[in-house]
Amino acid sequence: MSWQTALRKALQEPLPGTRAHAKMAPSARPLPPTYFSERGRPRQSSVLILLYPGQDGLYIPFIQRPVYEGPHSGQISLPGGKCEPCDPNHWDTALRETREELGIDTRGVQYLGTLSEIFIPYSNFIVVPQVGFHKDTLHFQPDPYEVNEVLEVKAAALLDQPRRTKTIEYPAAPPIEAPYYDANGRHIWGATAMILSELIEIFNQRTPYWANALRSCNARSAPESL
């Protein structure tokens, strides 16, 4: 069984959801999750965890947002955005947003599964994360309006990280403690870290053979062995 098949089957089983999210939830985030917002009904959106081969294993692209007057200024996130009327479903939203933000042809992306939805109180979005795979090494041409930088992070580097936290300070609110993943020296926290937590738990607990293969992957064995 290939790792793609194993992961696809694992994502069809009941998902860990809130339990996995809680491991990386910032201190100010209500758990269990609430969908209440003073701004009305939450908007639907989707992001894509895109696995693809590099020289020494599987990688995931993240984007660093430009600094702007908005809720996610400068943060590191997965490619994605709100659902538009032209999108038949969340998978199509994730692909369209990835095309627009990363500047790649998404016709070769294989659908592997869907993770648990997560509510973002600050921006009033419900995010439905999608997981996909592209068999080729990717070359990005990011949209400078939406993407300040593309970060290519080795998937194996995320599997066994100790739980680290940092203090996030806001001008008009109390500071919060936020768990994070280290990604090439950058910090992935908030909803993106909570989404990754679920995928990492599924990879480690439901596909341990392939999780170990990712850990032992090197330039000679990957990507052919994966």
Short mmCIF file of C-alpha atoms in Angstrom, two decimals:
data_model
loop_
_atom_site.label_atom_id
_atom_site.label_comp_id
_atom_site.label_asym_id
_atom_site.label_seq_id
_atom_site.Cartn_x
_atom_site.Cartn_y
_atom_site.Cartn_z
CA MET A 1 0.00 0.00 0.00
CA SER A 2 1.41 3.39 -0.98
CA TRP A 3 1.54 6.19 1.58
CA GLN A 4 -1.08 8.05 -0.47
CA THR A 5 -3.50 5.12 -0.23
CA ALA A 6 -2.75 4.62 3.47
CA LEU A 7 -3.35 8.28 4.26
CA ARG A 8 -6.49 8.41 2.12
CA LYS A 9 -7.93 5.45 4.08
CA ALA A 10 -6.89 6.99 7.39
CA LEU A 11 -8.70 10.23 6.54
CA GLN A 12 -11.92 8.31 5.88
CA GLU A 13 -12.04 7.11 9.50
CA PRO A 14 -13.50 9.26 12.32
CA LEU A 15 -11.22 12.25 12.76
CA PRO A 16 -9.63 13.36 16.08
CA GLY A 17 -10.94 16.90 15.53
CA THR A 18 -11.22 18.99 18.70
CA ARG A 19 -8.83 16.76 20.66
CA ALA A 20 -6.05 17.27 18.12
CA HIS A 21 -6.84 20.96 17.71
CA ALA A 22 -6.64 21.52 21.48
CA LYS A 23 -2.97 20.49 21.56
CA MET A 24 -2.00 23.59 19.59
CA ALA A 25 -4.79 26.00 20.56
CA PRO A 26 -3.78 29.45 21.84
CA SER A 27 -4.70 30.20 25.44
CA ALA A 28 -7.44 32.70 24.52
CA ARG A 29 -9.27 30.30 22.22
CA PRO A 30 -12.53 28.84 23.60
CA LEU A 31 -12.64 25.04 23.73
CA PRO A 32 -14.88 23.29 22.91
CA PRO A 33 -15.21 25.51 19.84
CA THR A 34 -18.02 27.99 19.54
CA TYR A 35 -19.44 29.39 16.32
CA PHE A 36 -20.86 32.50 17.94
CA SER A 37 -19.84 35.82 16.45
CA GLU A 38 -21.25 39.32 16.81
CA ARG A 39 -20.59 39.77 13.09
CA GLY A 40 -23.24 37.30 12.04
CA ARG A 41 -23.11 33.97 10.31
CA PRO A 42 -19.54 32.69 9.72
CA ARG A 43 -18.27 32.53 6.15
CA GLN A 44 -17.09 29.27 4.58
CA SER A 45 -13.48 28.88 3.47
CA SER A 46 -10.91 26.21 2.69
CA VAL A 47 -7.15 25.69 2.82
CA LEU A 48 -4.89 23.10 1.21
CA ILE A 49 -2.17 20.99 2.80
CA LEU A 50 -0.27 20.15 -0.38
CA LEU A 51 2.28 17.34 -0.09
CA TYR A 52 4.87 17.11 -2.86
CA PRO A 53 8.32 15.52 -3.32
CA GLY A 54 11.59 17.33 -2.82
CA GLN A 55 15.18 16.11 -2.88
CA ASP A 56 14.99 14.57 0.58
CA GLY A 57 11.35 13.73 1.23
CA LEU A 58 7.89 15.22 1.19
CA TYR A 59 7.33 18.95 1.58
CA ILE A 60 4.41 21.26 2.39
CA PRO A 61 4.24 24.85 1.14
CA PHE A 62 3.20 27.61 3.53
CA ILE A 63 2.76 31.28 2.77
CA GLN A 64 3.72 34.30 4.79
CA ARG A 65 1.10 36.98 4.43
CA PRO A 66 2.14 40.57 3.75
CA VAL A 67 1.82 43.09 6.55
CA TYR A 68 -1.52 44.86 6.19
CA GLU A 69 -4.43 46.23 8.18
CA GLY A 70 -6.21 42.93 8.73
CA PRO A 71 -6.66 39.99 11.10
CA HIS A 72 -3.88 37.78 9.71
CA SER A 73 -1.24 40.37 8.87
CA GLY A 74 2.23 38.86 8.51
CA GLN A 75 1.18 35.39 9.68
CA ILE A 76 2.30 32.09 8.21
CA SER A 77 -0.61 30.07 6.87
CA LEU A 78 -1.65 27.44 4.37
CA PRO A 79 -2.78 28.58 0.92
CA GLY A 80 -6.52 29.11 0.89
CA GLY A 81 -9.38 31.53 1.29
CA LYS A 82 -13.11 32.03 1.27
CA CYS A 83 -15.51 29.99 -0.85
CA GLU A 84 -16.84 31.82 -3.89
CA PRO A 85 -20.09 31.13 -5.81
CA CYS A 86 -17.98 29.71 -8.66
CA ASP A 87 -16.61 26.94 -6.41
CA PRO A 88 -18.59 23.67 -6.50
CA ASN A 89 -17.13 22.52 -3.16
CA HIS A 90 -14.37 23.09 -0.61
CA TRP A 91 -11.84 21.10 -2.63
CA ASP A 92 -12.33 23.41 -5.60
CA THR A 93 -11.99 26.43 -3.32
CA ALA A 94 -8.67 25.10 -2.00
CA LEU A 95 -7.37 24.43 -5.51
CA ARG A 96 -8.44 27.81 -6.87
CA GLU A 97 -6.92 29.71 -3.97
CA THR A 98 -3.69 27.69 -4.26
CA ARG A 99 -3.46 28.48 -7.98
CA GLU A 100 -3.99 32.17 -7.29
CA GLU A 101 -1.63 32.46 -4.33
CA LEU A 102 1.20 30.08 -5.29
CA GLY A 103 1.01 30.40 -9.07
CA ILE A 104 1.07 26.67 -9.83
CA ASP A 105 -0.99 24.41 -12.09
CA THR A 106 -3.24 22.44 -9.74
CA ARG A 107 -4.61 20.02 -12.35
CA GLY A 108 -2.11 17.40 -11.16
CA VAL A 109 -3.10 17.60 -7.48
CA GLN A 110 -4.67 14.37 -6.18
CA TYR A 111 -7.34 14.57 -3.49
CA LEU A 112 -6.41 12.58 -0.36
CA GLY A 113 -9.05 13.69 2.10
CA THR A 114 -10.61 16.35 4.30
CA LEU A 115 -9.74 17.26 7.88
CA SER A 116 -12.08 18.55 10.61
CA GLU A 117 -13.48 22.02 10.10
CA ILE A 118 -12.22 24.76 12.39
CA PHE A 119 -13.77 28.09 13.31
CA ILE A 120 -11.64 31.28 13.27
CA PRO A 121 -13.35 33.73 15.65
CA TYR A 122 -11.13 36.70 14.80
CA SER A 123 -12.00 36.70 11.08
CA ASN A 124 -15.37 34.88 11.43
CA PHE A 125 -14.51 32.03 9.03
CA ILE A 126 -15.19 28.32 9.14
CA VAL A 127 -12.19 26.63 7.50
CA VAL A 128 -12.49 23.16 5.96
CA PRO A 129 -8.91 21.88 5.40
CA GLN A 130 -8.17 19.74 2.36
CA VAL A 131 -5.22 17.36 1.91
CA GLY A 132 -3.69 16.76 -1.52
CA PHE A 133 -0.60 15.39 -3.25
CA HIS A 134 1.30 16.42 -6.37
CA LYS A 135 3.77 13.89 -7.77
CA ASP A 136 6.14 16.52 -9.16
CA THR A 137 8.53 18.94 -7.53
CA LEU A 138 6.82 22.32 -7.62
CA HIS A 139 8.08 25.73 -8.66
CA PHE A 140 6.11 28.61 -7.21
CA GLN A 141 5.28 31.98 -8.71
CA PRO A 142 3.44 33.60 -5.79
CA ASP A 143 1.06 36.51 -6.11
CA PRO A 144 2.95 39.42 -4.48
CA TYR A 145 -0.31 41.04 -3.40
CA GLU A 146 -1.31 38.03 -1.26
CA VAL A 147 2.02 36.34 -0.52
CA ASN A 148 5.15 37.88 0.91
CA GLU A 149 7.10 34.61 0.84
CA VAL A 150 6.60 30.88 0.19
CA LEU A 151 8.06 28.59 2.86
CA GLU A 152 8.79 25.02 1.78
CA VAL A 153 8.80 22.90 4.94
CA LYS A 154 9.84 19.27 5.14
CA ALA A 155 6.89 17.22 6.42
CA ALA A 156 9.11 14.98 8.55
CA ALA A 157 10.36 18.04 10.45
CA LEU A 158 6.85 18.56 11.83
CA LEU A 159 6.15 15.01 13.03
CA ASP A 160 7.98 14.93 16.36
CA GLN A 161 8.42 18.50 17.49
CA PRO A 162 8.19 19.17 21.24
CA ARG A 163 5.40 21.48 22.30
CA ARG A 164 6.76 25.03 22.31
CA THR A 165 4.86 28.19 23.19
CA LYS A 166 5.40 31.88 22.68
CA THR A 167 3.69 35.00 23.99
CA ILE A 168 1.64 37.01 21.51
CA GLU A 169 0.98 40.59 22.54
CA TYR A 170 -1.75 42.85 21.17
CA PRO A 171 -2.08 46.63 21.72
CA ALA A 172 -5.62 46.54 23.12
CA ALA A 173 -5.93 43.01 24.51
CA PRO A 174 -4.26 40.76 27.09
CA PRO A 175 -1.29 38.70 25.83
CA ILE A 176 -1.91 35.07 24.90
CA GLU A 177 0.25 31.96 25.03
CA ALA A 178 0.38 30.26 21.64
CA PRO A 179 1.85 26.82 20.90
CA TYR A 180 3.76 26.77 17.63
CA TYR A 181 5.63 24.60 15.14
CA ASP A 182 9.10 25.65 14.11
CA ALA A 183 9.32 25.84 10.31
CA ASN A 184 12.79 26.74 9.10
CA GLY A 185 13.13 29.13 12.01
CA ARG A 186 9.66 30.66 11.54
CA HIS A 187 6.70 30.09 13.86
CA ILE A 188 3.45 28.47 12.69
CA TRP A 189 0.75 29.06 15.28
CA GLY A 190 -2.98 29.64 15.63
CA ALA A 191 -5.46 27.87 13.37
CA THR A 192 -2.74 26.69 10.98
CA ALA A 193 -0.92 24.91 13.81
CA MET A 194 -4.21 23.39 15.01
CA ILE A 195 -4.93 22.06 11.50
CA LEU A 196 -1.42 20.58 11.25
CA SER A 197 -1.84 18.97 14.66
CA GLU A 198 -4.71 16.86 13.38
CA LEU A 199 -2.85 15.70 10.26
CA ILE A 200 0.28 14.90 12.27
CA GLU A 201 -1.72 12.84 14.77
CA ILE A 202 -3.35 10.89 11.94
CA PHE A 203 0.00 10.31 10.23
CA ASN A 204 1.73 9.13 13.43
CA GLN A 205 -1.08 6.98 14.82
CA ARG A 206 -2.79 5.58 11.73
CA THR A 207 0.06 5.30 9.22
CA PRO A 208 3.08 4.65 11.49
CA TYR A 209 5.02 2.75 8.80
CA TRP A 210 4.96 5.75 6.48
CA ALA A 211 5.55 8.21 9.30
CA ASN A 212 8.75 6.32 10.10
CA ALA A 213 9.64 6.26 6.42
CA LEU A 214 9.37 10.05 6.35
CA ARG A 215 11.65 10.33 9.37
CA SER A 216 14.33 8.10 7.81
CA CYS A 217 14.05 9.60 4.34
CA ASN A 218 17.26 10.97 2.82
CA ALA A 219 18.45 12.27 -0.51
CA ARG A 220 19.24 8.76 -1.75
CA SER A 221 15.96 7.07 -0.85
CA ALA A 222 13.47 9.88 -1.44
CA PRO A 223 11.39 10.70 -3.32
CA GLU A 224 11.52 7.32 -5.11
CA SER A 225 10.70 5.38 -1.93
CA LEU A 226 7.74 7.68 -1.25
#
